[in-house]
Amino acid sequence: MSTRALVIGGTNGIGYAMACRIAIDNPSSTVIISGRNKPAMIPHPNIEFLAVDASSMLQIKQYTDKIITSHRARKLDFLIMTQGIFTMAGRTETTEGIDNKMALHYYGKQLLIRELLPVLKDNARVIIVLDGKNGAPAKLDWNDLDLKRTYSLPSAAYHCISMNDSMIQFHAAQQQQNGNSKRHFVHAYPGVVASNIMAGLPWYLRGPSQILMKMAAVSTDTCAEYLLQGVSEVTQKAEKEGRFWSNIDQKGRAVPDKAIWTEEQLKSVSDHTWTLIDSALKCTA
């Protein structure tokens, strides 16, 4: 059976490698890659490109509306989100009033999931690639979840990874309450990967980062192989236990001892997330 996959952030780096791996493994598959700019080369005939600025809630909504219109009859097996940015800049708000890093790393990913649920197969895999290892409820400032008042680079990182942890558990809980779907929600940690994500660093940090890459990084192809294989293996085991969310590390192994978020914590994060996203959409509509 052919596989259908949508990869946001799939125009370069880890996302591109994951898209290519799916395309190669099943030549009858269809893989849509999305980002701001079309790659100079698309190496496989079963890969398509559809543009989106994944830092803009309005553009994401327009993009998902287009996907729903054209793909409702051909539902997706994979929704993979790898979009991100590595920068030392402080809080930099988009025109919608959201920090650019948090828009890419968290809010945009959650809007994509919410809007694309109607075109996901009942057993689809939803994969967030950011940091599935280091998030926890204790790392959040619960009085300032979008960090309007207390922003710092470490706090932005911890908020994005922790809230993504929370939301994979939220989505899994929602589907169990609402029906019989067995979609699995995964938050993956890629580790150190030899990609171009460090290009956003100041010039004086690019040299050291390149040395680190050579010493410790795996290739994007190797990372893609680990993560996709890990998703397959870990989700099967988790589902036998009745669990439809997973965190995996850079080798595709299940991250042990992840916090189980309380219902109150899940509600606080999800309510905040939808309120902020919907406010942004109303302001730009």
PDB file of C-alpha atoms in Angstrom:
ATOM      1  CA  MET A   1       0.000   0.000   0.000  1.00  0.00           C
ATOM      2  CA  SER A   2       1.349   3.434  -0.907  1.00  0.00           C
ATOM      3  CA  THR A   3       2.338   5.849   1.832  1.00  0.00           C
ATOM      4  CA  ARG A   4       1.343   9.512   1.924  1.00  0.00           C
ATOM      5  CA  ALA A   5       3.491  11.858   3.967  1.00  0.00           C
ATOM      6  CA  LEU A   6       3.554  15.596   4.607  1.00  0.00           C
ATOM      7  CA  VAL A   7       6.867  17.011   5.848  1.00  0.00           C
ATOM      8  CA  ILE A   8       6.924  20.625   7.024  1.00  0.00           C
ATOM      9  CA  GLY A   9      10.541  21.760   7.191  1.00  0.00           C
ATOM     10  CA  GLY A  10      11.169  19.146   4.515  1.00  0.00           C
ATOM     11  CA  THR A  11      13.056  21.424   2.137  1.00  0.00           C
ATOM     12  CA  ASN A  12      16.414  20.888   3.855  1.00  0.00           C
ATOM     13  CA  GLY A  13      18.197  19.211   6.756  1.00  0.00           C
ATOM     14  CA  ILE A  14      16.548  16.442   8.766  1.00  0.00           C
ATOM     15  CA  GLY A  15      13.115  16.977   7.227  1.00  0.00           C
ATOM     16  CA  TYR A  16      14.481  16.665   3.692  1.00  0.00           C
ATOM     17  CA  ALA A  17      16.322  13.472   4.648  1.00  0.00           C
ATOM     18  CA  MET A  18      13.182  11.977   6.244  1.00  0.00           C
ATOM     19  CA  ALA A  19      11.147  12.858   3.151  1.00  0.00           C
ATOM     20  CA  CYS A  20      13.731  11.232   0.875  1.00  0.00           C
ATOM     21  CA  ARG A  21      13.879   8.111   3.055  1.00  0.00           C
ATOM     22  CA  ILE A  22      10.098   7.631   2.808  1.00  0.00           C
ATOM     23  CA  ALA A  23      10.185   8.298  -0.939  1.00  0.00           C
ATOM     24  CA  ILE A  24      12.983   5.768  -1.493  1.00  0.00           C
ATOM     25  CA  ASP A  25      11.554   3.037   0.727  1.00  0.00           C
ATOM     26  CA  ASN A  26       8.241   3.054  -1.125  1.00  0.00           C
ATOM     27  CA  PRO A  27       8.428   4.300  -4.734  1.00  0.00           C
ATOM     28  CA  SER A  28       4.619   4.292  -4.939  1.00  0.00           C
ATOM     29  CA  SER A  29       4.411   6.728  -2.020  1.00  0.00           C
ATOM     30  CA  THR A  30       3.607  10.417  -2.290  1.00  0.00           C
ATOM     31  CA  VAL A  31       5.645  12.836  -0.166  1.00  0.00           C
ATOM     32  CA  ILE A  32       4.862  16.542   0.077  1.00  0.00           C
ATOM     33  CA  ILE A  33       7.661  18.736   1.397  1.00  0.00           C
ATOM     34  CA  SER A  34       6.948  22.257   2.586  1.00  0.00           C
ATOM     35  CA  GLY A  35       8.929  25.319   3.579  1.00  0.00           C
ATOM     36  CA  ARG A  36       9.490  28.870   2.459  1.00  0.00           C
ATOM     37  CA  ASN A  37      11.574  28.033  -0.598  1.00  0.00           C
ATOM     38  CA  LYS A  38      11.549  25.176  -3.077  1.00  0.00           C
ATOM     39  CA  PRO A  39      14.792  23.142  -3.025  1.00  0.00           C
ATOM     40  CA  ALA A  40      17.094  23.576  -5.991  1.00  0.00           C
ATOM     41  CA  MET A  41      16.760  19.850  -6.645  1.00  0.00           C
ATOM     42  CA  ILE A  42      14.002  17.385  -5.831  1.00  0.00           C
ATOM     43  CA  PRO A  43      15.698  14.012  -6.358  1.00  0.00           C
ATOM     44  CA  HIS A  44      12.685  11.693  -6.460  1.00  0.00           C
ATOM     45  CA  PRO A  45       9.647  11.846  -8.765  1.00  0.00           C
ATOM     46  CA  ASN A  46       7.262  11.013  -5.912  1.00  0.00           C
ATOM     47  CA  ILE A  47       8.190  14.150  -3.941  1.00  0.00           C
ATOM     48  CA  GLU A  48       6.118  17.323  -4.404  1.00  0.00           C
ATOM     49  CA  PHE A  49       6.666  20.841  -3.050  1.00  0.00           C
ATOM     50  CA  LEU A  50       4.077  23.131  -1.463  1.00  0.00           C
ATOM     51  CA  ALA A  51       5.188  26.466  -0.006  1.00  0.00           C
ATOM     52  CA  VAL A  52       4.416  27.666   3.519  1.00  0.00           C
ATOM     53  CA  ASP A  53       5.899  30.148   5.976  1.00  0.00           C
ATOM     54  CA  ALA A  54       5.664  28.043   9.129  1.00  0.00           C
ATOM     55  CA  SER A  55       6.247  31.033  11.420  1.00  0.00           C
ATOM     56  CA  SER A  56       2.945  32.655  10.392  1.00  0.00           C
ATOM     57  CA  MET A  57      -0.280  31.336  11.908  1.00  0.00           C
ATOM     58  CA  LEU A  58      -2.306  32.909   9.083  1.00  0.00           C
ATOM     59  CA  GLN A  59      -0.177  31.318   6.375  1.00  0.00           C
ATOM     60  CA  ILE A  60      -0.344  27.961   8.137  1.00  0.00           C
ATOM     61  CA  LYS A  61      -4.147  28.200   8.263  1.00  0.00           C
ATOM     62  CA  GLN A  62      -4.308  29.053   4.558  1.00  0.00           C
ATOM     63  CA  TYR A  63      -1.903  26.185   3.832  1.00  0.00           C
ATOM     64  CA  THR A  64      -3.879  23.639   5.867  1.00  0.00           C
ATOM     65  CA  ASP A  65      -7.131  24.735   4.212  1.00  0.00           C
ATOM     66  CA  LYS A  66      -5.493  24.010   0.855  1.00  0.00           C
ATOM     67  CA  ILE A  67      -4.250  20.603   2.016  1.00  0.00           C
ATOM     68  CA  ILE A  68      -7.689  19.661   3.377  1.00  0.00           C
ATOM     69  CA  THR A  69      -9.418  20.663   0.137  1.00  0.00           C
ATOM     70  CA  SER A  70      -7.052  18.653  -2.044  1.00  0.00           C
ATOM     71  CA  HIS A  71      -6.269  15.658   0.188  1.00  0.00           C
ATOM     72  CA  ARG A  72      -9.457  14.778   2.086  1.00  0.00           C
ATOM     73  CA  ALA A  73      -9.952  11.700  -0.091  1.00  0.00           C
ATOM     74  CA  ARG A  74      -6.263  10.715   0.151  1.00  0.00           C
ATOM     75  CA  LYS A  75      -5.450  10.822   3.813  1.00  0.00           C
ATOM     76  CA  LEU A  76      -1.973  11.061   5.290  1.00  0.00           C
ATOM     77  CA  ASP A  77       0.047   8.294   6.945  1.00  0.00           C
ATOM     78  CA  PHE A  78       2.664  10.717   8.272  1.00  0.00           C
ATOM     79  CA  LEU A  79       2.633  14.321   9.429  1.00  0.00           C
ATOM     80  CA  ILE A  80       6.249  15.242  10.136  1.00  0.00           C
ATOM     81  CA  MET A  81       7.303  18.666  11.442  1.00  0.00           C
ATOM     82  CA  THR A  82      10.992  19.567  11.579  1.00  0.00           C
ATOM     83  CA  GLN A  83      10.839  23.330  11.002  1.00  0.00           C
ATOM     84  CA  GLY A  84      13.113  25.355  13.232  1.00  0.00           C
ATOM     85  CA  ILE A  85      15.744  28.033  13.591  1.00  0.00           C
ATOM     86  CA  PHE A  86      19.001  28.315  15.527  1.00  0.00           C
ATOM     87  CA  THR A  87      19.803  31.899  16.467  1.00  0.00           C
ATOM     88  CA  MET A  88      21.256  33.881  19.352  1.00  0.00           C
ATOM     89  CA  ALA A  89      18.822  36.772  18.829  1.00  0.00           C
ATOM     90  CA  GLY A  90      16.526  37.705  21.693  1.00  0.00           C
ATOM     91  CA  ARG A  91      12.763  37.842  21.499  1.00  0.00           C
ATOM     92  CA  THR A  92      11.859  38.732  17.925  1.00  0.00           C
ATOM     93  CA  GLU A  93       8.131  39.008  17.376  1.00  0.00           C
ATOM     94  CA  THR A  94       6.342  38.172  14.164  1.00  0.00           C
ATOM     95  CA  THR A  95       3.643  40.506  12.873  1.00  0.00           C
ATOM     96  CA  GLU A  96       1.214  38.315  14.837  1.00  0.00           C
ATOM     97  CA  GLY A  97       2.941  39.136  18.136  1.00  0.00           C
ATOM     98  CA  ILE A  98       4.543  35.709  18.687  1.00  0.00           C
ATOM     99  CA  ASP A  99       8.261  35.199  19.158  1.00  0.00           C
ATOM    100  CA  ASN A 100       9.634  33.879  15.860  1.00  0.00           C
ATOM    101  CA  LYS A 101      11.445  30.918  17.442  1.00  0.00           C
ATOM    102  CA  MET A 102       8.417  29.906  19.483  1.00  0.00           C
ATOM    103  CA  ALA A 103       6.169  30.270  16.435  1.00  0.00           C
ATOM    104  CA  LEU A 104       8.362  27.851  14.481  1.00  0.00           C
ATOM    105  CA  HIS A 105       9.229  25.443  17.272  1.00  0.00           C
ATOM    106  CA  TYR A 106       5.891  25.220  19.029  1.00  0.00           C
ATOM    107  CA  TYR A 107       2.797  27.238  18.095  1.00  0.00           C
ATOM    108  CA  GLY A 108       2.956  26.568  14.354  1.00  0.00           C
ATOM    109  CA  LYS A 109       3.427  22.844  14.925  1.00  0.00           C
ATOM    110  CA  GLN A 110       0.359  22.679  17.137  1.00  0.00           C
ATOM    111  CA  LEU A 111      -1.764  24.616  14.654  1.00  0.00           C
ATOM    112  CA  LEU A 112      -0.695  22.212  11.912  1.00  0.00           C
ATOM    113  CA  ILE A 113      -1.742  19.225  14.013  1.00  0.00           C
ATOM    114  CA  ARG A 114      -5.093  20.731  14.971  1.00  0.00           C
ATOM    115  CA  GLU A 115      -6.050  21.730  11.458  1.00  0.00           C
ATOM    116  CA  LEU A 116      -4.800  18.609   9.697  1.00  0.00           C
ATOM    117  CA  LEU A 117      -6.476  16.023  11.932  1.00  0.00           C
ATOM    118  CA  PRO A 118      -9.316  15.609   9.387  1.00  0.00           C
ATOM    119  CA  VAL A 119      -6.879  14.399   6.699  1.00  0.00           C
ATOM    120  CA  LEU A 120      -4.838  12.062   8.919  1.00  0.00           C
ATOM    121  CA  LYS A 121      -5.537   8.347   8.727  1.00  0.00           C
ATOM    122  CA  ASP A 122      -6.832   6.795  11.926  1.00  0.00           C
ATOM    123  CA  ASN A 123      -3.446   5.130  12.461  1.00  0.00           C
ATOM    124  CA  ALA A 124      -1.269   8.022  11.250  1.00  0.00           C
ATOM    125  CA  ARG A 125       2.057   8.933  12.842  1.00  0.00           C
ATOM    126  CA  VAL A 126       2.481  12.579  13.879  1.00  0.00           C
ATOM    127  CA  ILE A 127       6.139  13.377  14.457  1.00  0.00           C
ATOM    128  CA  ILE A 128       7.586  16.535  15.995  1.00  0.00           C
ATOM    129  CA  VAL A 129      11.374  16.755  15.670  1.00  0.00           C
ATOM    130  CA  LEU A 130      12.758  19.142  18.294  1.00  0.00           C
ATOM    131  CA  ASP A 131      13.841  17.710  21.659  1.00  0.00           C
ATOM    132  CA  GLY A 132      11.862  14.823  23.068  1.00  0.00           C
ATOM    133  CA  LYS A 133      14.367  14.239  25.886  1.00  0.00           C
ATOM    134  CA  ASN A 134      14.618  17.329  28.037  1.00  0.00           C
ATOM    135  CA  GLY A 135      11.126  18.752  28.526  1.00  0.00           C
ATOM    136  CA  ALA A 136       9.250  18.634  31.834  1.00  0.00           C
ATOM    137  CA  PRO A 137       6.403  20.487  33.590  1.00  0.00           C
ATOM    138  CA  ALA A 138       8.842  21.977  36.095  1.00  0.00           C
ATOM    139  CA  LYS A 139      10.673  23.810  33.296  1.00  0.00           C
ATOM    140  CA  LEU A 140       7.689  26.041  32.517  1.00  0.00           C
ATOM    141  CA  ASP A 141       6.904  29.479  33.879  1.00  0.00           C
ATOM    142  CA  TRP A 142       3.201  28.767  34.276  1.00  0.00           C
ATOM    143  CA  ASN A 143       2.419  32.477  34.681  1.00  0.00           C
ATOM    144  CA  ASP A 144       4.105  33.437  31.394  1.00  0.00           C
ATOM    145  CA  LEU A 145       3.834  30.539  28.968  1.00  0.00           C
ATOM    146  CA  ASP A 146       4.486  32.648  25.863  1.00  0.00           C
ATOM    147  CA  LEU A 147       7.337  34.465  27.669  1.00  0.00           C
ATOM    148  CA  LYS A 148       6.096  37.973  26.961  1.00  0.00           C
ATOM    149  CA  ARG A 149       7.598  39.169  30.263  1.00  0.00           C
ATOM    150  CA  THR A 150      10.397  36.747  31.138  1.00  0.00           C
ATOM    151  CA  TYR A 151      11.960  35.818  27.803  1.00  0.00           C
ATOM    152  CA  SER A 152      15.447  34.369  27.519  1.00  0.00           C
ATOM    153  CA  LEU A 153      16.978  31.928  25.045  1.00  0.00           C
ATOM    154  CA  PRO A 154      17.098  29.038  27.564  1.00  0.00           C
ATOM    155  CA  SER A 155      13.542  29.672  28.725  1.00  0.00           C
ATOM    156  CA  ALA A 156      12.281  29.809  25.121  1.00  0.00           C
ATOM    157  CA  ALA A 157      13.951  26.478  24.404  1.00  0.00           C
ATOM    158  CA  TYR A 158      12.563  24.814  27.523  1.00  0.00           C
ATOM    159  CA  HIS A 159       9.071  26.184  26.956  1.00  0.00           C
ATOM    160  CA  CYS A 160       8.914  24.934  23.377  1.00  0.00           C
ATOM    161  CA  ILE A 161      10.195  21.443  24.123  1.00  0.00           C
ATOM    162  CA  SER A 162       8.125  21.099  27.302  1.00  0.00           C
ATOM    163  CA  MET A 163       4.887  22.347  25.777  1.00  0.00           C
ATOM    164  CA  ASN A 164       5.376  20.007  22.805  1.00  0.00           C
ATOM    165  CA  ASP A 165       5.768  17.179  25.332  1.00  0.00           C
ATOM    166  CA  SER A 166       2.523  18.250  26.950  1.00  0.00           C
ATOM    167  CA  MET A 167       0.632  18.482  23.681  1.00  0.00           C
ATOM    168  CA  ILE A 168       1.530  15.023  22.356  1.00  0.00           C
ATOM    169  CA  GLN A 169      -0.056  13.679  25.534  1.00  0.00           C
ATOM    170  CA  PHE A 170      -2.997  16.066  25.095  1.00  0.00           C
ATOM    171  CA  HIS A 171      -3.685  14.963  21.505  1.00  0.00           C
ATOM    172  CA  ALA A 172      -3.426  11.292  22.457  1.00  0.00           C
ATOM    173  CA  ALA A 173      -5.863  11.802  25.358  1.00  0.00           C
ATOM    174  CA  GLN A 174      -8.309  13.758  23.182  1.00  0.00           C
ATOM    175  CA  GLN A 175      -8.547  11.060  20.546  1.00  0.00           C
ATOM    176  CA  GLN A 176      -9.181   8.387  23.174  1.00  0.00           C
ATOM    177  CA  GLN A 177     -12.009  10.485  24.583  1.00  0.00           C
ATOM    178  CA  ASN A 178     -13.517  11.291  21.190  1.00  0.00           C
ATOM    179  CA  GLY A 179     -13.401   8.006  19.293  1.00  0.00           C
ATOM    180  CA  ASN A 180     -11.473   5.003  18.117  1.00  0.00           C
ATOM    181  CA  SER A 181      -8.584   6.665  16.264  1.00  0.00           C
ATOM    182  CA  LYS A 182      -5.159   5.240  16.987  1.00  0.00           C
ATOM    183  CA  ARG A 183      -2.960   8.013  15.702  1.00  0.00           C
ATOM    184  CA  HIS A 184       0.373   8.108  17.494  1.00  0.00           C
ATOM    185  CA  PHE A 185       1.999  11.397  18.532  1.00  0.00           C
ATOM    186  CA  VAL A 186       5.799  11.404  18.776  1.00  0.00           C
ATOM    187  CA  HIS A 187       8.270  14.001  20.022  1.00  0.00           C
ATOM    188  CA  ALA A 188      11.764  13.156  18.758  1.00  0.00           C
ATOM    189  CA  TYR A 189      15.220  14.344  19.794  1.00  0.00           C
ATOM    190  CA  PRO A 190      17.561  14.316  16.765  1.00  0.00           C
ATOM    191  CA  GLY A 191      20.857  14.878  18.605  1.00  0.00           C
ATOM    192  CA  VAL A 192      23.740  16.685  16.896  1.00  0.00           C
ATOM    193  CA  VAL A 193      23.204  16.524  13.159  1.00  0.00           C
ATOM    194  CA  ALA A 194      25.376  17.797  10.322  1.00  0.00           C
ATOM    195  CA  SER A 195      22.927  20.242   8.755  1.00  0.00           C
ATOM    196  CA  ASN A 196      22.916  23.929   7.858  1.00  0.00           C
ATOM    197  CA  ILE A 197      20.885  24.990  10.904  1.00  0.00           C
ATOM    198  CA  MET A 198      23.949  26.712  12.412  1.00  0.00           C
ATOM    199  CA  ALA A 199      23.986  29.206   9.525  1.00  0.00           C
ATOM    200  CA  GLY A 200      21.966  31.618  11.662  1.00  0.00           C
ATOM    201  CA  LEU A 201      24.732  31.929  14.249  1.00  0.00           C
ATOM    202  CA  PRO A 202      27.030  34.975  14.421  1.00  0.00           C
ATOM    203  CA  TRP A 203      30.153  34.545  12.297  1.00  0.00           C
ATOM    204  CA  TYR A 204      32.414  34.098  15.326  1.00  0.00           C
ATOM    205  CA  LEU A 205      30.411  31.060  16.471  1.00  0.00           C
ATOM    206  CA  ARG A 206      30.168  29.332  13.118  1.00  0.00           C
ATOM    207  CA  GLY A 207      33.761  28.053  13.219  1.00  0.00           C
ATOM    208  CA  PRO A 208      33.446  26.334  16.609  1.00  0.00           C
ATOM    209  CA  SER A 209      30.045  24.931  15.630  1.00  0.00           C
ATOM    210  CA  GLN A 210      31.529  23.432  12.466  1.00  0.00           C
ATOM    211  CA  ILE A 211      34.256  21.757  14.525  1.00  0.00           C
ATOM    212  CA  LEU A 212      31.604  20.319  16.835  1.00  0.00           C
ATOM    213  CA  MET A 213      29.683  19.066  13.835  1.00  0.00           C
ATOM    214  CA  LYS A 214      32.713  17.231  12.473  1.00  0.00           C
ATOM    215  CA  MET A 215      33.474  15.663  15.850  1.00  0.00           C
ATOM    216  CA  ALA A 216      30.046  14.645  17.083  1.00  0.00           C
ATOM    217  CA  ALA A 217      27.415  15.011  14.370  1.00  0.00           C
ATOM    218  CA  VAL A 218      25.703  12.297  12.380  1.00  0.00           C
ATOM    219  CA  SER A 219      24.543  12.892   8.837  1.00  0.00           C
ATOM    220  CA  THR A 220      20.967  13.933   8.128  1.00  0.00           C
ATOM    221  CA  ASP A 221      20.453  10.608   6.332  1.00  0.00           C
ATOM    222  CA  THR A 222      21.590   8.635   9.382  1.00  0.00           C
ATOM    223  CA  CYS A 223      19.394  10.740  11.668  1.00  0.00           C
ATOM    224  CA  ALA A 224      16.389  10.191   9.410  1.00  0.00           C
ATOM    225  CA  GLU A 225      16.958   6.442   9.397  1.00  0.00           C
ATOM    226  CA  TYR A 226      17.234   6.292  13.197  1.00  0.00           C
ATOM    227  CA  LEU A 227      14.122   8.389  13.781  1.00  0.00           C
ATOM    228  CA  LEU A 228      11.850   6.682  11.258  1.00  0.00           C
ATOM    229  CA  GLN A 229      12.894   3.218  12.395  1.00  0.00           C
ATOM    230  CA  GLY A 230      12.480   4.292  16.002  1.00  0.00           C
ATOM    231  CA  VAL A 231       8.995   5.631  15.356  1.00  0.00           C
ATOM    232  CA  SER A 232       8.004   2.292  13.846  1.00  0.00           C
ATOM    233  CA  GLU A 233       9.392   0.196  16.696  1.00  0.00           C
ATOM    234  CA  VAL A 234       8.571   2.397  19.693  1.00  0.00           C
ATOM    235  CA  THR A 235       5.014   3.171  18.671  1.00  0.00           C
ATOM    236  CA  GLN A 236       4.169  -0.511  18.176  1.00  0.00           C
ATOM    237  CA  LYS A 237       5.375  -1.315  21.677  1.00  0.00           C
ATOM    238  CA  ALA A 238       3.606   1.676  23.243  1.00  0.00           C
ATOM    239  CA  GLU A 239       0.323   0.861  21.540  1.00  0.00           C
ATOM    240  CA  LYS A 240       0.365  -2.664  22.961  1.00  0.00           C
ATOM    241  CA  GLU A 241       0.421  -0.897  26.344  1.00  0.00           C
ATOM    242  CA  GLY A 242      -2.522   1.305  25.322  1.00  0.00           C
ATOM    243  CA  ARG A 243      -0.423   4.471  24.972  1.00  0.00           C
ATOM    244  CA  PHE A 244      -0.536   6.649  21.859  1.00  0.00           C
ATOM    245  CA  TRP A 245       2.256   9.123  22.560  1.00  0.00           C
ATOM    246  CA  SER A 246       6.010   8.555  22.675  1.00  0.00           C
ATOM    247  CA  ASN A 247       9.272  10.418  23.160  1.00  0.00           C
ATOM    248  CA  ILE A 248      12.310   9.078  21.315  1.00  0.00           C
ATOM    249  CA  ASP A 249      16.018   9.910  21.406  1.00  0.00           C
ATOM    250  CA  GLN A 250      18.597  10.375  18.652  1.00  0.00           C
ATOM    251  CA  LYS A 251      18.883   6.603  18.095  1.00  0.00           C
ATOM    252  CA  GLY A 252      15.131   6.151  17.901  1.00  0.00           C
ATOM    253  CA  ARG A 253      14.921   4.606  21.363  1.00  0.00           C
ATOM    254  CA  ALA A 254      12.112   5.372  23.808  1.00  0.00           C
ATOM    255  CA  VAL A 255      13.138   8.078  26.298  1.00  0.00           C
ATOM    256  CA  PRO A 256      12.715   6.545  29.765  1.00  0.00           C
ATOM    257  CA  ASP A 257      10.908   8.107  32.720  1.00  0.00           C
ATOM    258  CA  LYS A 258       9.128  10.888  30.847  1.00  0.00           C
ATOM    259  CA  ALA A 259       6.760  12.880  33.039  1.00  0.00           C
ATOM    260  CA  ILE A 260       3.065  12.075  32.762  1.00  0.00           C
ATOM    261  CA  TRP A 261       1.365  15.469  32.705  1.00  0.00           C
ATOM    262  CA  THR A 262      -1.711  15.920  34.892  1.00  0.00           C
ATOM    263  CA  GLU A 263      -5.108  16.755  33.396  1.00  0.00           C
ATOM    264  CA  GLU A 264      -4.841  20.233  34.896  1.00  0.00           C
ATOM    265  CA  GLN A 265      -1.415  20.787  33.322  1.00  0.00           C
ATOM    266  CA  LEU A 266      -2.607  19.528  29.932  1.00  0.00           C
ATOM    267  CA  LYS A 267      -5.623  21.833  30.086  1.00  0.00           C
ATOM    268  CA  SER A 268      -3.489  24.853  31.065  1.00  0.00           C
ATOM    269  CA  VAL A 269      -1.067  24.348  28.167  1.00  0.00           C
ATOM    270  CA  SER A 270      -3.725  23.530  25.569  1.00  0.00           C
ATOM    271  CA  ASP A 271      -6.014  26.412  26.610  1.00  0.00           C
ATOM    272  CA  HIS A 272      -3.082  28.829  26.425  1.00  0.00           C
ATOM    273  CA  THR A 273      -1.996  27.449  23.055  1.00  0.00           C
ATOM    274  CA  TRP A 274      -5.383  27.666  21.335  1.00  0.00           C
ATOM    275  CA  THR A 275      -6.153  31.088  22.830  1.00  0.00           C
ATOM    276  CA  LEU A 276      -2.893  32.568  21.585  1.00  0.00           C
ATOM    277  CA  ILE A 277      -3.126  30.957  18.134  1.00  0.00           C
ATOM    278  CA  ASP A 278      -6.776  31.922  17.618  1.00  0.00           C
ATOM    279  CA  SER A 279      -6.069  35.481  18.741  1.00  0.00           C
ATOM    280  CA  ALA A 280      -3.271  35.693  16.180  1.00  0.00           C
ATOM    281  CA  LEU A 281      -5.577  34.383  13.465  1.00  0.00           C
ATOM    282  CA  LYS A 282      -8.312  36.898  14.324  1.00  0.00           C
ATOM    283  CA  CYS A 283      -5.854  39.794  14.278  1.00  0.00           C
ATOM    284  CA  THR A 284      -4.513  38.902  10.832  1.00  0.00           C
ATOM    285  CA  ALA A 285      -7.727  37.688   9.188  1.00  0.00           C
TER     286      ALA A 285
END
